[in-house]
C-alpha positions as a printed Julia matrix, in Angstrom:
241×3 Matrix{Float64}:
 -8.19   22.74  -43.05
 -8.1    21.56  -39.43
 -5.43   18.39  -39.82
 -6.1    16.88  -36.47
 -2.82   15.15  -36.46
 -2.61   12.36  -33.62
  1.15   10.85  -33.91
  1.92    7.23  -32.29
  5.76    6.19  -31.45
  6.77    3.22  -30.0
  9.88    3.02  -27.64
 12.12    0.21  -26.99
 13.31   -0.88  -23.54
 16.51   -1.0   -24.47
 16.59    2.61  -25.97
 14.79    4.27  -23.27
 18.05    2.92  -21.33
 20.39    3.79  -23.57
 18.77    7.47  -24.06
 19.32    7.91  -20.52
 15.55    8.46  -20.0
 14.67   11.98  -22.03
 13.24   10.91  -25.46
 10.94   13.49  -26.54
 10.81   17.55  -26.25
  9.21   19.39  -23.52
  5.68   18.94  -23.09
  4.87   17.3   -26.43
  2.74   14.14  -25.12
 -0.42   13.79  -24.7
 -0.74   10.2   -23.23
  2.52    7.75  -22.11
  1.98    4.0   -21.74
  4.42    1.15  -20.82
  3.5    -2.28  -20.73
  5.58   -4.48  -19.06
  8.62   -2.94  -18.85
  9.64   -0.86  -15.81
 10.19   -4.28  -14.06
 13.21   -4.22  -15.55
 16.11   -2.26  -14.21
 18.88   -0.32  -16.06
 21.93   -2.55  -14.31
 22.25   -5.29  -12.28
 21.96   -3.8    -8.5
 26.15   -2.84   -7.44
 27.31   -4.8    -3.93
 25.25   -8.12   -3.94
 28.17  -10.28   -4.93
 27.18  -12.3    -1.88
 24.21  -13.29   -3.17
 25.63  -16.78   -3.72
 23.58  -20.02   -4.87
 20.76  -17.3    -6.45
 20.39  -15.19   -9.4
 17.53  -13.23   -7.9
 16.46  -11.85   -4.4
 15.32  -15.26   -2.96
 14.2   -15.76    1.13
 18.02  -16.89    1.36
 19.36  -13.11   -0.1
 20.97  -11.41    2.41
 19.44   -8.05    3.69
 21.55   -6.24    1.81
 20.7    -7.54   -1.64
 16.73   -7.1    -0.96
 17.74   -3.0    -0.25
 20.17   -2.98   -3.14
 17.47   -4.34   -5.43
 14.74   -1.48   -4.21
 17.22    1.22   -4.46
 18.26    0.23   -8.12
 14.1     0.41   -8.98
 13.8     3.7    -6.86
 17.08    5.36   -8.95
 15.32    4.15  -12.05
 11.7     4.92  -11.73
 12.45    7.88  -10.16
 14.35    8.94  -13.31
 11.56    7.8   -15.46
  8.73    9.71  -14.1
 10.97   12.94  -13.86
 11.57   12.63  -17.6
  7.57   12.09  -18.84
  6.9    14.6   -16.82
  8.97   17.22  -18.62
  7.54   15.51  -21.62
  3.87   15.38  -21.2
  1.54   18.55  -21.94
 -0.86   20.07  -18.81
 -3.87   17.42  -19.03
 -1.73   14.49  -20.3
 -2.16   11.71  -18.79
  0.19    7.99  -18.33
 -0.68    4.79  -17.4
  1.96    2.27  -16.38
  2.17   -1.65  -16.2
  4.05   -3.56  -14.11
  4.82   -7.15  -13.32
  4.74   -6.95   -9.7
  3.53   -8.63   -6.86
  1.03   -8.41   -3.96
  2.85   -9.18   -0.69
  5.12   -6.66    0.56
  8.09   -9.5     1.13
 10.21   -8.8    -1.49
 11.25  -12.26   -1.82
  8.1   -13.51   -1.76
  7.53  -16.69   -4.57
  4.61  -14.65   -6.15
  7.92  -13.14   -7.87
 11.12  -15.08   -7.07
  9.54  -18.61   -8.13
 10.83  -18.62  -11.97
 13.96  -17.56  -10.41
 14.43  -20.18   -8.32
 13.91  -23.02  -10.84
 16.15  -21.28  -13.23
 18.94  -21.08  -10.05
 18.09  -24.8    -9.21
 18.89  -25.28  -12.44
 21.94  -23.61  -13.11
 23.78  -24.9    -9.9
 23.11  -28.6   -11.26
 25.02  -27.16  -14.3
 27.73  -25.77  -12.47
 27.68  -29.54  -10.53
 28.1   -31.08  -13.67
 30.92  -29.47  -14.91
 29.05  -27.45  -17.64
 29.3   -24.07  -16.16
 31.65  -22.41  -14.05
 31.01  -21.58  -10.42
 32.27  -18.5   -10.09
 29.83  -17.38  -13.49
 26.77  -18.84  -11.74
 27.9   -16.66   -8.39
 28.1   -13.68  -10.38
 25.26  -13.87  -12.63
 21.87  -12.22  -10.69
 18.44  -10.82  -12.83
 18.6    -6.95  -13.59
 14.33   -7.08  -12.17
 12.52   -6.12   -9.64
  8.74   -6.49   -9.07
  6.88   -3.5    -7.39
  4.32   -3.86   -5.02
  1.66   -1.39   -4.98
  2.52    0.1    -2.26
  6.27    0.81   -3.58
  5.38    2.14   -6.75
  2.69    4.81   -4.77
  5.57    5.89   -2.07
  7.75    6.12   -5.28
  5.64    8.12   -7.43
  4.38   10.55   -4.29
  8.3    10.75   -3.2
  9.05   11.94   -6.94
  6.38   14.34   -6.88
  5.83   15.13  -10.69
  2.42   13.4   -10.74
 -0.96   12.7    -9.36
 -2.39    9.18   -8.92
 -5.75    8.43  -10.7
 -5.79    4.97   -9.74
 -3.91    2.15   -8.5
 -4.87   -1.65   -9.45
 -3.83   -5.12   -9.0
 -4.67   -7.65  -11.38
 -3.18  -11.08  -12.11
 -1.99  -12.82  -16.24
 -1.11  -16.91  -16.17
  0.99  -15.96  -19.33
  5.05  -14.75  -18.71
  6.49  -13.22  -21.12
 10.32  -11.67  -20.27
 13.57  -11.49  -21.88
 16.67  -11.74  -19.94
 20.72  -11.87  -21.0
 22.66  -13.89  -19.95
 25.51  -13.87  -22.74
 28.25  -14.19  -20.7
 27.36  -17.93  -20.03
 27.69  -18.53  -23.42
 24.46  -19.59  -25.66
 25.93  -23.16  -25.86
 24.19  -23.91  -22.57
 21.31  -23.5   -23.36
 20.69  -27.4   -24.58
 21.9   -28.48  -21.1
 19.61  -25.91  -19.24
 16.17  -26.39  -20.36
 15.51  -30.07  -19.74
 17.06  -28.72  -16.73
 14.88  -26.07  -15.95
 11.53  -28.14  -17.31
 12.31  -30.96  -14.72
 11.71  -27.9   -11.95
  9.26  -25.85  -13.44
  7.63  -28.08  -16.01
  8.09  -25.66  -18.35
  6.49  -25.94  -22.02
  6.49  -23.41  -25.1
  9.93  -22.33  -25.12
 10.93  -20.13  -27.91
 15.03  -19.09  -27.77
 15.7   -16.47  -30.63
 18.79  -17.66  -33.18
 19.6   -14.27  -33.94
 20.27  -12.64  -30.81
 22.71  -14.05  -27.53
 19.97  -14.37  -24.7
 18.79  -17.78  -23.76
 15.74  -16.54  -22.25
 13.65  -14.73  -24.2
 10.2   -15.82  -24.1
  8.64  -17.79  -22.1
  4.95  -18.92  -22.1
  2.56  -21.3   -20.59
  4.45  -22.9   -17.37
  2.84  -24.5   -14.6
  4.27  -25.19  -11.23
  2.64  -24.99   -7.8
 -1.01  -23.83   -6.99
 -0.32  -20.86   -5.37
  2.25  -19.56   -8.27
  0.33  -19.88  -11.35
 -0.24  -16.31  -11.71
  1.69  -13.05  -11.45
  0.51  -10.16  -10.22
  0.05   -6.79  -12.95
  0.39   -3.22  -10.83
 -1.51   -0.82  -12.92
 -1.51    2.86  -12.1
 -3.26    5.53  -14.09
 -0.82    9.21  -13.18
 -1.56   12.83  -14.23
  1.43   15.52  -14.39
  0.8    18.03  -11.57
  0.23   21.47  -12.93
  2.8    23.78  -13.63
């Protein structure tokens, strides 16, 4: 009897983090995808505590948080393709999503926009008393959005894999999740209308069983040249053994 078994498992974010990227025995997969994921890093980037007034790399970020950012997306997408490589058979084959962007400025608004608004917003917070300062100056996004040309040097400097193809595509819809529990979930009533003044932003749903504020977010409009984000798609094949 020829069985013909095809198994399908699903992987969290959050696990793959906490498994400290291997999740499955050597050269058991056939075919790897992650949607929308690999955006976000495994830590906030160590040694931008001057990155006052933002909560992302912005075009006022000082050198050093722009570099601190990459490095924490090389470290961890390095790690990643290392460990699906051990873990996919000869012939597999992965293809990866990314938000990511098109220009090569890392702070460029293609990326960094939704930030912004959200920083505009908390500092009017921390100006009103609701917040305090020194949270807001400590509190920076654990993201980073790839260009294509990043996640190519990346995956040829790792050398596990071939690339198939490399895309660019853009989605109007943002979906993301980001904590920000040490600000306390009680602000969230005092951010919003906040955050909608700046962004216009409609559709927000905030979960009531878990301590994130933002968790998704759908169906904002702001300026003409951000409505959309960027997807980076690349289709990679383990090199042989």
């Amino acid at each position: 009897m020829n069985w013909n078994l095809r198994l399908v498992h699903a992987i969290s974010m959050e696990f793959l983090l906490l498994s400290n990227g291997r999740i499955f025995p050597n050269q058991t997969l056939h075919f790897v995808h992650s949607s929308y994921s690999l955006q976000w890093l495994s830590k906030v980037p160590e040694g931008i505590e001057n990155n006052k007034g933002n909560i992302y790399m912005s075009n006022t970020s000082p050198l050093n948080v722009l570099k601190a950012y990459y490095e924490q997306f090389q470290r961890d997408f390095s790690l990643f393709l290392k460990c699906r490589a051990e873990e996919l058979v000869e012939g597999g084959c992965m293809v990866l999503t990314f938000v990511g962007r098109r220009s090569e400025n890392q702070s460029s608004k293609e990326c960094c926009y939704i930030w912004e608004l959200m920083a505009k917003a908390l500092n009017d917070m921390v100006l009103q008393g609701i917040i305090k300062e020194e949270n807001f100056d400590t509190f920076n996004i654990p993201s980073y959005n790839p260009s294509p040309s990043e996640v190519k040097l990346d995956v040829l400097k790792e050398g596990s894999f071939t690339i198939n193809s490399l895309e660019v595509s853009e989605y109007y819809i943002i979906p993301y999740t980001c904590a920000i529990e040490y600000l306390g979930c009680t602000i969230a009533d005092d951010l919003f209308p906040l955050f909608d003044m700046y962004g216009k932003v409609v559709d927000i749903f905030i979960p009531k069983d878990r301590r994130y504020i933002l968790s998704k977010h759908n169906g904002f409009y702001h300026d003409s040249s951000t409505k959309t984000l960027p997807n980076v798609s690349i289709s990679l094949s383990p090199l042989i053994r």
